[in-house]
């Protein structure tokens, strides 16, 4: 009876170690995926801000050009 108890305890302990290892790997992978997604989101936001800044600069340039074209000729 004592012999069976040892093997059951060893099997239970081994199962717990394997389950812990599998969970740890899953958590690590999930954390890596989440970090990659956050990085991609930040990159996209930065690109959108850059696009808007360029758009605003181009609009300003066009508006300044139109104002200059409306000025009377200098004599």
PDB file of N, CA, C and O in Angstrom:
ATOM      1  N   UNK A   1       0.819  -1.192   0.000  1.00  0.00           N
ATOM      2  CA  UNK A   1       0.000   0.000   0.000  1.00  0.00           C
ATOM      3  C   UNK A   1       0.867   1.262   0.000  1.00  0.00           C
ATOM      4  O   UNK A   1       0.578   2.192  -0.721  1.00  0.00           O
ATOM      5  N   UNK A   2       1.912   1.262   0.795  1.00  0.00           N
ATOM      6  CA  UNK A   2       2.804   2.416   0.852  1.00  0.00           C
ATOM      7  C   UNK A   2       3.485   2.627  -0.481  1.00  0.00           C
ATOM      8  O   UNK A   2       3.752   3.750  -0.874  1.00  0.00           O
ATOM      9  N   UNK A   3       3.760   1.532  -1.218  1.00  0.00           N
ATOM     10  CA  UNK A   3       4.411   1.618  -2.515  1.00  0.00           C
ATOM     11  C   UNK A   3       3.508   2.337  -3.518  1.00  0.00           C
ATOM     12  O   UNK A   3       3.967   3.185  -4.280  1.00  0.00           O
ATOM     13  N   UNK A   4       2.219   2.031  -3.528  1.00  0.00           N
ATOM     14  CA  UNK A   4       1.270   2.696  -4.421  1.00  0.00           C
ATOM     15  C   UNK A   4       1.125   4.171  -4.081  1.00  0.00           C
ATOM     16  O   UNK A   4       0.987   5.010  -4.977  1.00  0.00           O
ATOM     17  N   UNK A   5       1.147   4.495  -2.828  1.00  0.00           N
ATOM     18  CA  UNK A   5       1.019   5.882  -2.386  1.00  0.00           C
ATOM     19  C   UNK A   5       2.162   6.722  -2.938  1.00  0.00           C
ATOM     20  O   UNK A   5       1.959   7.853  -3.404  1.00  0.00           O
ATOM     21  N   UNK A   6       3.366   6.161  -2.895  1.00  0.00           N
ATOM     22  CA  UNK A   6       4.533   6.883  -3.423  1.00  0.00           C
ATOM     23  C   UNK A   6       4.351   7.171  -4.911  1.00  0.00           C
ATOM     24  O   UNK A   6       4.597   8.273  -5.365  1.00  0.00           O
ATOM     25  N   UNK A   7       3.940   6.171  -5.710  1.00  0.00           N
ATOM     26  CA  UNK A   7       3.790   6.345  -7.142  1.00  0.00           C
ATOM     27  C   UNK A   7       2.656   7.313  -7.482  1.00  0.00           C
ATOM     28  O   UNK A   7       2.772   8.116  -8.414  1.00  0.00           O
ATOM     29  N   UNK A   8       1.597   7.262  -6.710  1.00  0.00           N
ATOM     30  CA  UNK A   8       0.488   8.208  -6.931  1.00  0.00           C
ATOM     31  C   UNK A   8       0.947   9.628  -6.621  1.00  0.00           C
ATOM     32  O   UNK A   8       0.660  10.570  -7.373  1.00  0.00           O
ATOM     33  N   UNK A   9       1.699   9.789  -5.538  1.00  0.00           N
ATOM     34  CA  UNK A   9       2.220  11.111  -5.179  1.00  0.00           C
ATOM     35  C   UNK A   9       3.195  11.601  -6.243  1.00  0.00           C
ATOM     36  O   UNK A   9       3.186  12.783  -6.625  1.00  0.00           O
ATOM     37  N   UNK A  10       4.060  10.708  -6.734  1.00  0.00           N
ATOM     38  CA  UNK A  10       5.023  11.091  -7.771  1.00  0.00           C
ATOM     39  C   UNK A  10       4.302  11.482  -9.057  1.00  0.00           C
ATOM     40  O   UNK A  10       4.656  12.478  -9.707  1.00  0.00           O
ATOM     41  N   UNK A  11       3.297  10.716  -9.444  1.00  0.00           N
ATOM     42  CA  UNK A  11       2.518  11.036 -10.647  1.00  0.00           C
ATOM     43  C   UNK A  11       1.787  12.366 -10.492  1.00  0.00           C
ATOM     44  O   UNK A  11       1.782  13.203 -11.408  1.00  0.00           O
ATOM     45  N   UNK A  12       1.194  12.597  -9.339  1.00  0.00           N
ATOM     46  CA  UNK A  12       0.489  13.859  -9.077  1.00  0.00           C
ATOM     47  C   UNK A  12       1.457  15.032  -9.114  1.00  0.00           C
ATOM     48  O   UNK A  12       1.164  16.076  -9.718  1.00  0.00           O
ATOM     49  N   UNK A  13       2.610  14.874  -8.490  1.00  0.00           N
ATOM     50  CA  UNK A  13       3.621  15.938  -8.498  1.00  0.00           C
ATOM     51  C   UNK A  13       4.125  16.220  -9.901  1.00  0.00           C
ATOM     52  O   UNK A  13       4.280  17.375 -10.311  1.00  0.00           O
ATOM     53  N   UNK A  14       4.397  15.143 -10.662  1.00  0.00           N
ATOM     54  CA  UNK A  14       4.859  15.321 -12.039  1.00  0.00           C
ATOM     55  C   UNK A  14       3.819  16.016 -12.902  1.00  0.00           C
ATOM     56  O   UNK A  14       4.146  16.887 -13.714  1.00  0.00           O
ATOM     57  N   UNK A  15       2.566  15.643 -12.706  1.00  0.00           N
ATOM     58  CA  UNK A  15       1.479  16.287 -13.451  1.00  0.00           C
ATOM     59  C   UNK A  15       1.402  17.770 -13.115  1.00  0.00           C
ATOM     60  O   UNK A  15       1.211  18.620 -13.994  1.00  0.00           O
ATOM     61  N   UNK A  16       1.572  18.106 -11.853  1.00  0.00           N
ATOM     62  CA  UNK A  16       1.523  19.509 -11.430  1.00  0.00           C
ATOM     63  C   UNK A  16       2.669  20.299 -12.055  1.00  0.00           C
ATOM     64  O   UNK A  16       2.482  21.436 -12.511  1.00  0.00           O
ATOM     65  N   UNK A  17       3.857  19.698 -12.107  1.00  0.00           N
ATOM     66  CA  UNK A  17       5.013  20.386 -12.697  1.00  0.00           C
ATOM     67  C   UNK A  17       4.790  20.620 -14.190  1.00  0.00           C
ATOM     68  O   UNK A  17       5.034  21.712 -14.703  1.00  0.00           O
ATOM     69  N   UNK A  18       4.308  19.611 -14.898  1.00  0.00           N
ATOM     70  CA  UNK A  18       4.052  19.746 -16.334  1.00  0.00           C
ATOM     71  C   UNK A  18       2.953  20.775 -16.582  1.00  0.00           C
ATOM     72  O   UNK A  18       3.069  21.620 -17.484  1.00  0.00           O
ATOM     73  N   UNK A  19       1.900  20.743 -15.799  1.00  0.00           N
ATOM     74  CA  UNK A  19       0.805  21.704 -15.957  1.00  0.00           C
ATOM     75  C   UNK A  19       1.312  23.124 -15.713  1.00  0.00           C
ATOM     76  O   UNK A  19       0.949  24.064 -16.441  1.00  0.00           O
ATOM     77  N   UNK A  20       2.154  23.292 -14.723  1.00  0.00           N
ATOM     78  CA  UNK A  20       2.716  24.610 -14.427  1.00  0.00           C
ATOM     79  C   UNK A  20       3.589  25.093 -15.581  1.00  0.00           C
ATOM     80  O   UNK A  20       3.534  26.263 -15.980  1.00  0.00           O
ATOM     81  N   UNK A  21       4.383  24.195 -16.150  1.00  0.00           N
ATOM     82  CA  UNK A  21       5.260  24.546 -17.268  1.00  0.00           C
ATOM     83  C   UNK A  21       4.441  24.953 -18.492  1.00  0.00           C
ATOM     84  O   UNK A  21       4.736  25.951 -19.148  1.00  0.00           O
ATOM     85  N   UNK A  22       3.382  24.200 -18.791  1.00  0.00           N
ATOM     86  CA  UNK A  22       2.522  24.519 -19.934  1.00  0.00           C
ATOM     87  C   UNK A  22       1.849  25.875 -19.725  1.00  0.00           C
ATOM     88  O   UNK A  22       1.798  26.707 -20.640  1.00  0.00           O
ATOM     89  N   UNK A  23       1.358  26.128 -18.532  1.00  0.00           N
ATOM     90  CA  UNK A  23       0.721  27.413 -18.224  1.00  0.00           C
ATOM     91  C   UNK A  23       1.713  28.558 -18.359  1.00  0.00           C
ATOM     92  O   UNK A  23       1.389  29.613 -18.916  1.00  0.00           O
ATOM     93  N   UNK A  24       2.920  28.337 -17.866  1.00  0.00           N
ATOM     94  CA  UNK A  24       3.952  29.365 -17.941  1.00  0.00           C
ATOM     95  C   UNK A  24       4.279  29.704 -19.392  1.00  0.00           C
ATOM     96  O   UNK A  24       4.406  30.875 -19.759  1.00  0.00           O
ATOM     97  N   UNK A  25       4.399  28.699 -20.237  1.00  0.00           N
ATOM     98  CA  UNK A  25       4.679  28.942 -21.654  1.00  0.00           C
ATOM     99  C   UNK A  25       3.529  29.681 -22.314  1.00  0.00           C
ATOM    100  O   UNK A  25       3.734  30.592 -23.116  1.00  0.00           O
ATOM    101  N   UNK A  26       2.304  29.290 -21.980  1.00  0.00           N
ATOM    102  CA  UNK A  26       1.143  29.977 -22.551  1.00  0.00           C
ATOM    103  C   UNK A  26       1.085  31.433 -22.129  1.00  0.00           C
ATOM    104  O   UNK A  26       0.810  32.316 -22.948  1.00  0.00           O
ATOM    105  N   UNK A  27       1.375  31.699 -20.854  1.00  0.00           N
ATOM    106  CA  UNK A  27       1.362  33.077 -20.365  1.00  0.00           C
ATOM    107  C   UNK A  27       2.460  33.903 -21.023  1.00  0.00           C
ATOM    108  O   UNK A  27       2.251  35.071 -21.361  1.00  0.00           O
ATOM    109  N   UNK A  28       3.633  33.296 -21.191  1.00  0.00           N
ATOM    110  CA  UNK A  28       4.733  34.013 -21.848  1.00  0.00           C
ATOM    111  C   UNK A  28       4.375  34.359 -23.282  1.00  0.00           C
ATOM    112  O   UNK A  28       4.627  35.473 -23.749  1.00  0.00           O
ATOM    113  N   UNK A  29       3.779  33.415 -23.977  1.00  0.00           N
ATOM    114  CA  UNK A  29       3.394  33.660 -25.369  1.00  0.00           C
ATOM    115  C   UNK A  29       2.314  34.738 -25.451  1.00  0.00           C
ATOM    116  O   UNK A  29       2.365  35.624 -26.304  1.00  0.00           O
ATOM    117  N   UNK A  30       1.346  34.672 -24.558  1.00  0.00           N
ATOM    118  CA  UNK A  30       0.280  35.677 -24.551  1.00  0.00           C
ATOM    119  C   UNK A  30       0.850  37.069 -24.260  1.00  0.00           C
ATOM    120  O   UNK A  30       0.442  38.058 -24.884  1.00  0.00           O
ATOM    121  N   UNK A  31       1.785  37.150 -23.331  1.00  0.00           N
ATOM    122  CA  UNK A  31       2.402  38.442 -23.006  1.00  0.00           C
ATOM    123  C   UNK A  31       3.181  38.983 -24.205  1.00  0.00           C
ATOM    124  O   UNK A  31       3.142  40.181 -24.497  1.00  0.00           O
ATOM    125  N   UNK A  32       3.874  38.105 -24.914  1.00  0.00           N
ATOM    126  CA  UNK A  32       4.631  38.522 -26.089  1.00  0.00           C
ATOM    127  C   UNK A  32       3.690  39.027 -27.174  1.00  0.00           C
ATOM    128  O   UNK A  32       3.935  40.066 -27.800  1.00  0.00           O
ATOM    129  N   UNK A  33       2.598  38.331 -27.395  1.00  0.00           N
ATOM    130  CA  UNK A  33       1.621  38.749 -28.410  1.00  0.00           C
ATOM    131  C   UNK A  33       1.015  40.096 -28.027  1.00  0.00           C
ATOM    132  O   UNK A  33       0.845  40.984 -28.871  1.00  0.00           O
ATOM    133  N   UNK A  34       0.701  40.267 -26.752  1.00  0.00           N
ATOM    134  CA  UNK A  34       0.116  41.529 -26.295  1.00  0.00           C
ATOM    135  C   UNK A  34       1.115  42.672 -26.464  1.00  0.00           C
ATOM    136  O   UNK A  34       0.741  43.775 -26.895  1.00  0.00           O
ATOM    137  N   UNK A  35       2.383  42.438 -26.157  1.00  0.00           N
ATOM    138  CA  UNK A  35       3.404  43.476 -26.321  1.00  0.00           C
ATOM    139  C   UNK A  35       3.580  43.832 -27.792  1.00  0.00           C
ATOM    140  O   UNK A  35       3.714  45.012 -28.145  1.00  0.00           O
ATOM    141  N   UNK A  36       3.566  42.830 -28.670  1.00  0.00           N
ATOM    142  CA  UNK A  36       3.683  43.091 -30.106  1.00  0.00           C
ATOM    143  C   UNK A  36       2.489  43.901 -30.614  1.00  0.00           C
ATOM    144  O   UNK A  36       2.650  44.817 -31.424  1.00  0.00           O
ATOM    145  N   UNK A  37       1.307  43.575 -30.126  1.00  0.00           N
ATOM    146  CA  UNK A  37       0.108  44.306 -30.538  1.00  0.00           C
ATOM    147  C   UNK A  37       0.168  45.756 -30.059  1.00  0.00           C
ATOM    148  O   UNK A  37      -0.195  46.679 -30.805  1.00  0.00           O
ATOM    149  N   UNK A  38       0.643  45.968 -28.838  1.00  0.00           N
ATOM    150  CA  UNK A  38       0.761  47.331 -28.316  1.00  0.00           C
ATOM    151  C   UNK A  38       1.780  48.124 -29.119  1.00  0.00           C
ATOM    152  O   UNK A  38       1.556  49.304 -29.436  1.00  0.00           O
ATOM    153  N   UNK A  39       2.890  47.487 -29.472  1.00  0.00           N
ATOM    154  CA  UNK A  39       3.916  48.162 -30.276  1.00  0.00           C
ATOM    155  C   UNK A  39       3.369  48.535 -31.650  1.00  0.00           C
ATOM    156  O   UNK A  39       3.595  49.639 -32.138  1.00  0.00           O
ATOM    157  N   UNK A  40       2.642  47.618 -32.264  1.00  0.00           N
ATOM    158  CA  UNK A  40       2.053  47.897 -33.578  1.00  0.00           C
ATOM    159  C   UNK A  40       1.040  49.032 -33.490  1.00  0.00           C
ATOM    160  O   UNK A  40       0.984  49.895 -34.373  1.00  0.00           O
ATOM    161  N   UNK A  41       0.257  49.059 -32.426  1.00  0.00           N
ATOM    162  CA  UNK A  41      -0.734  50.116 -32.247  1.00  0.00           C
ATOM    163  C   UNK A  41      -0.049  51.475 -32.069  1.00  0.00           C
ATOM    164  O   UNK A  41      -0.471  52.473 -32.659  1.00  0.00           O
ATOM    165  N   UNK A  42       1.012  51.503 -31.275  1.00  0.00           N
ATOM    166  CA  UNK A  42       1.745  52.752 -31.073  1.00  0.00           C
ATOM    167  C   UNK A  42       2.375  53.229 -32.379  1.00  0.00           C
ATOM    168  O   UNK A  42       2.373  54.426 -32.680  1.00  0.00           O
ATOM    169  N   UNK A  43       2.909  52.286 -33.167  1.00  0.00           N
ATOM    170  CA  UNK A  43       3.509  52.638 -34.451  1.00  0.00           C
ATOM    171  C   UNK A  43       2.456  53.231 -35.381  1.00  0.00           C
ATOM    172  O   UNK A  43       2.701  54.229 -36.059  1.00  0.00           O
ATOM    173  N   UNK A  44       1.266  52.630 -35.392  1.00  0.00           N
ATOM    174  CA  UNK A  44       0.194  53.126 -36.258  1.00  0.00           C
ATOM    175  C   UNK A  44      -0.249  54.527 -35.820  1.00  0.00           C
ATOM    176  O   UNK A  44      -0.473  55.402 -36.667  1.00  0.00           O
ATOM    177  N   UNK A  45      -0.348  54.754 -34.523  1.00  0.00           N
ATOM    178  CA  UNK A  45      -0.730  56.081 -34.026  1.00  0.00           C
ATOM    179  C   UNK A  45       0.317  57.118 -34.413  1.00  0.00           C
ATOM    180  O   UNK A  45      -0.012  58.246 -34.799  1.00  0.00           O
ATOM    181  N   UNK A  46       1.596  56.745 -34.310  1.00  0.00           N
ATOM    182  CA  UNK A  46       2.668  57.669 -34.667  1.00  0.00           C
ATOM    183  C   UNK A  46       2.602  58.007 -36.157  1.00  0.00           C
ATOM    184  O   UNK A  46       2.756  59.171 -36.543  1.00  0.00           O
ATOM    185  N   UNK A  47       2.340  57.011 -36.995  1.00  0.00           N
ATOM    186  CA  UNK A  47       2.218  57.255 -38.431  1.00  0.00           C
ATOM    187  C   UNK A  47       1.018  58.138 -38.751  1.00  0.00           C
ATOM    188  O   UNK A  47       1.089  59.007 -39.633  1.00  0.00           O
ATOM    189  N   UNK A  48      -0.089  57.946 -38.035  1.00  0.00           N
ATOM    190  CA  UNK A  48      -1.263  58.789 -38.256  1.00  0.00           C
ATOM    191  C   UNK A  48      -0.983  60.236 -37.863  1.00  0.00           C
ATOM    192  O   UNK A  48      -1.393  61.163 -38.564  1.00  0.00           O
ATOM    193  N   UNK A  49      -0.272  60.432 -36.736  1.00  0.00           N
ATOM    194  CA  UNK A  49       0.080  61.800 -36.331  1.00  0.00           C
ATOM    195  C   UNK A  49       1.000  62.454 -37.363  1.00  0.00           C
ATOM    196  O   UNK A  49       0.843  63.635 -37.693  1.00  0.00           O
ATOM    197  N   UNK A  50       1.954  61.690 -37.875  1.00  0.00           N
ATOM    198  CA  UNK A  50       2.860  62.210 -38.895  1.00  0.00           C
ATOM    199  C   UNK A  50       2.090  62.580 -40.164  1.00  0.00           C
ATOM    200  O   UNK A  50       2.305  63.645 -40.750  1.00  0.00           O
ATOM    201  N   UNK A  51       1.157  61.730 -40.555  1.00  0.00           N
ATOM    202  CA  UNK A  51       0.329  62.006 -41.736  1.00  0.00           C
ATOM    203  C   UNK A  51      -0.475  63.287 -41.550  1.00  0.00           C
ATOM    204  O   UNK A  51      -0.534  64.132 -42.458  1.00  0.00           O
ATOM    205  N   UNK A  52      -1.081  63.440 -40.377  1.00  0.00           N
ATOM    206  CA  UNK A  52      -1.872  64.650 -40.111  1.00  0.00           C
ATOM    207  C   UNK A  52      -0.999  65.899 -40.089  1.00  0.00           C
ATOM    208  O   UNK A  52      -1.409  66.960 -40.573  1.00  0.00           O
ATOM    209  N   UNK A  53       0.209  65.788 -39.540  1.00  0.00           N
ATOM    210  CA  UNK A  53       1.120  66.938 -39.506  1.00  0.00           C
ATOM    211  C   UNK A  53       1.527  67.338 -40.926  1.00  0.00           C
ATOM    212  O   UNK A  53       1.562  68.531 -41.263  1.00  0.00           O
ATOM    213  N   UNK A  54       1.825  66.346 -41.763  1.00  0.00           N
ATOM    214  CA  UNK A  54       2.179  66.654 -43.157  1.00  0.00           C
ATOM    215  C   UNK A  54       1.003  67.257 -43.901  1.00  0.00           C
ATOM    216  O   UNK A  54       1.164  68.197 -44.686  1.00  0.00           O
ATOM    217  N   UNK A  55      -0.171  66.726 -43.662  1.00  0.00           N
ATOM    218  CA  UNK A  55      -1.374  67.247 -44.312  1.00  0.00           C
ATOM    219  C   UNK A  55      -1.593  68.708 -43.920  1.00  0.00           C
ATOM    220  O   UNK A  55      -1.884  69.560 -44.772  1.00  0.00           O
ATOM    221  N   UNK A  56      -1.450  68.997 -42.639  1.00  0.00           N
ATOM    222  CA  UNK A  56      -1.630  70.367 -42.165  1.00  0.00           C
ATOM    223  C   UNK A  56      -0.582  71.298 -42.782  1.00  0.00           C
ATOM    224  O   UNK A  56      -0.890  72.433 -43.169  1.00  0.00           O
ATOM    225  N   UNK A  57       0.653  70.822 -42.891  1.00  0.00           N
ATOM    226  CA  UNK A  57       1.716  71.642 -43.482  1.00  0.00           C
ATOM    227  C   UNK A  57       1.424  71.908 -44.953  1.00  0.00           C
ATOM    228  O   UNK A  57       1.623  73.043 -45.436  1.00  0.00           O
ATOM    229  N   UNK A  58       0.955  70.909 -45.673  1.00  0.00           N
ATOM    230  CA  UNK A  58       0.621  71.110 -47.086  1.00  0.00           C
ATOM    231  C   UNK A  58      -0.542  72.086 -47.248  1.00  0.00           C
ATOM    232  O   UNK A  58      -0.518  72.948 -48.137  1.00  0.00           O
ATOM    233  N   UNK A  59      -1.557  71.953 -46.410  1.00  0.00           N
ATOM    234  CA  UNK A  59      -2.680  72.900 -46.475  1.00  0.00           C
ATOM    235  C   UNK A  59      -2.221  74.322 -46.194  1.00  0.00           C
ATOM    236  O   UNK A  59      -2.637  75.277 -46.866  1.00  0.00           O
ATOM    237  N   UNK A  60      -1.340  74.478 -45.223  1.00  0.00           N
ATOM    238  CA  UNK A  60      -0.817  75.800 -44.885  1.00  0.00           C
ATOM    239  C   UNK A  60      -0.028  76.369 -46.059  1.00  0.00           C
ATOM    240  O   UNK A  60      -0.164  77.558 -46.391  1.00  0.00           O
ATOM    241  N   UNK A  61       0.775  75.542 -46.698  1.00  0.00           N
ATOM    242  CA  UNK A  61       1.543  75.996 -47.856  1.00  0.00           C
ATOM    243  C   UNK A  61       0.618  76.442 -48.982  1.00  0.00           C
ATOM    244  O   UNK A  61       0.831  77.499 -49.596  1.00  0.00           O
ATOM    245  N   UNK A  62      -0.418  75.681 -49.246  1.00  0.00           N
ATOM    246  CA  UNK A  62      -1.373  76.035 -50.304  1.00  0.00           C
ATOM    247  C   UNK A  62      -2.079  77.345 -49.959  1.00  0.00           C
ATOM    248  O   UNK A  62      -2.230  78.232 -50.816  1.00  0.00           O
ATOM    249  N   UNK A  63      -2.494  77.497 -48.706  1.00  0.00           N
ATOM    250  CA  UNK A  63      -3.177  78.724 -48.298  1.00  0.00           C
ATOM    251  C   UNK A  63      -2.251  79.936 -48.416  1.00  0.00           C
ATOM    252  O   UNK A  63      -2.675  81.002 -48.871  1.00  0.00           O
ATOM    253  N   UNK A  64      -0.998  79.789 -48.028  1.00  0.00           N
ATOM    254  CA  UNK A  64      -0.051  80.902 -48.147  1.00  0.00           C
ATOM    255  C   UNK A  64       0.169  81.268 -49.620  1.00  0.00           C
ATOM    256  O   UNK A  64       0.252  82.451 -49.965  1.00  0.00           O
ATOM    257  N   UNK A  65       0.254  80.253 -50.466  1.00  0.00           N
ATOM    258  CA  UNK A  65       0.411  80.516 -51.893  1.00  0.00           C
ATOM    259  C   UNK A  65      -0.782  81.258 -52.457  1.00  0.00           C
ATOM    260  O   UNK A  65      -0.634  82.187 -53.276  1.00  0.00           O
ATOM    261  N   UNK A  66      -1.980  80.902 -52.033  1.00  0.00           N
ATOM    262  CA  UNK A  66      -3.186  81.592 -52.505  1.00  0.00           C
ATOM    263  C   UNK A  66      -3.205  83.038 -52.009  1.00  0.00           C
ATOM    264  O   UNK A  66      -3.590  83.953 -52.748  1.00  0.00           O
ATOM    265  N   UNK A  67      -2.795  83.253 -50.777  1.00  0.00           N
ATOM    266  CA  UNK A  67      -2.761  84.636 -50.252  1.00  0.00           C
ATOM    267  C   UNK A  67      -1.768  85.488 -51.039  1.00  0.00           C
ATOM    268  O   UNK A  67      -2.024  86.655 -51.319  1.00  0.00           O
ATOM    269  N   UNK A  68      -0.618  84.881 -51.338  1.00  0.00           N
ATOM    270  CA  UNK A  68       0.375  85.640 -52.105  1.00  0.00           C
ATOM    271  C   UNK A  68      -0.114  85.938 -53.519  1.00  0.00           C
ATOM    272  O   UNK A  68       0.170  87.010 -54.063  1.00  0.00           O
ATOM    273  N   UNK A  69      -0.867  85.031 -54.101  1.00  0.00           N
ATOM    274  CA  UNK A  69      -1.373  85.244 -55.458  1.00  0.00           C
ATOM    275  C   UNK A  69      -2.434  86.350 -55.455  1.00  0.00           C
ATOM    276  O   UNK A  69      -2.625  87.017 -56.478  1.00  0.00           O
ATOM    277  N   UNK A  70      -3.099  86.559 -54.333  1.00  0.00           N
ATOM    278  CA  UNK A  70      -4.144  87.589 -54.242  1.00  0.00           C
ATOM    279  C   UNK A  70      -3.563  88.982 -53.975  1.00  0.00           C
ATOM    280  O   UNK A  70      -4.272  89.977 -54.084  1.00  0.00           O
ATOM    281  N   UNK A  71      -2.299  89.070 -53.592  1.00  0.00           N
ATOM    282  CA  UNK A  71      -1.689  90.385 -53.299  1.00  0.00           C
ATOM    283  C   UNK A  71      -1.569  91.184 -54.576  1.00  0.00           C
ATOM    284  O   UNK A  71      -1.287  90.645 -55.663  1.00  0.00           O
ATOM    285  N   UNK A  72      -1.751  92.493 -54.466  1.00  0.00           N
ATOM    286  CA  UNK A  72      -1.568  93.345 -55.658  1.00  0.00           C
ATOM    287  C   UNK A  72      -0.082  93.359 -56.031  1.00  0.00           C
ATOM    288  O   UNK A  72       0.789  93.217 -55.186  1.00  0.00           O
ATOM    289  N   UNK A  73       0.201  93.530 -57.309  1.00  0.00           N
ATOM    290  CA  UNK A  73       1.622  93.572 -57.723  1.00  0.00           C
ATOM    291  C   UNK A  73       2.339  94.744 -57.067  1.00  0.00           C
ATOM    292  O   UNK A  73       1.771  95.827 -56.876  1.00  0.00           O
ATOM    293  N   UNK A  74       3.582  94.524 -56.733  1.00  0.00           N
ATOM    294  CA  UNK A  74       4.387  95.579 -56.094  1.00  0.00           C
ATOM    295  C   UNK A  74       4.950  96.479 -57.170  1.00  0.00           C
ATOM    296  O   UNK A  74       5.503  96.027 -58.155  1.00  0.00           O
ATOM    297  N   UNK A  75       4.840  97.818 -56.959  1.00  0.00           N
ATOM    298  CA  UNK A  75       5.303  98.772 -57.978  1.00  0.00           C
ATOM    299  C   UNK A  75       6.528  99.476 -57.554  1.00  0.00           C
ATOM    300  O   UNK A  75       6.889  99.881 -56.586  1.00  0.00           O
TER     301      UNK A  75
END
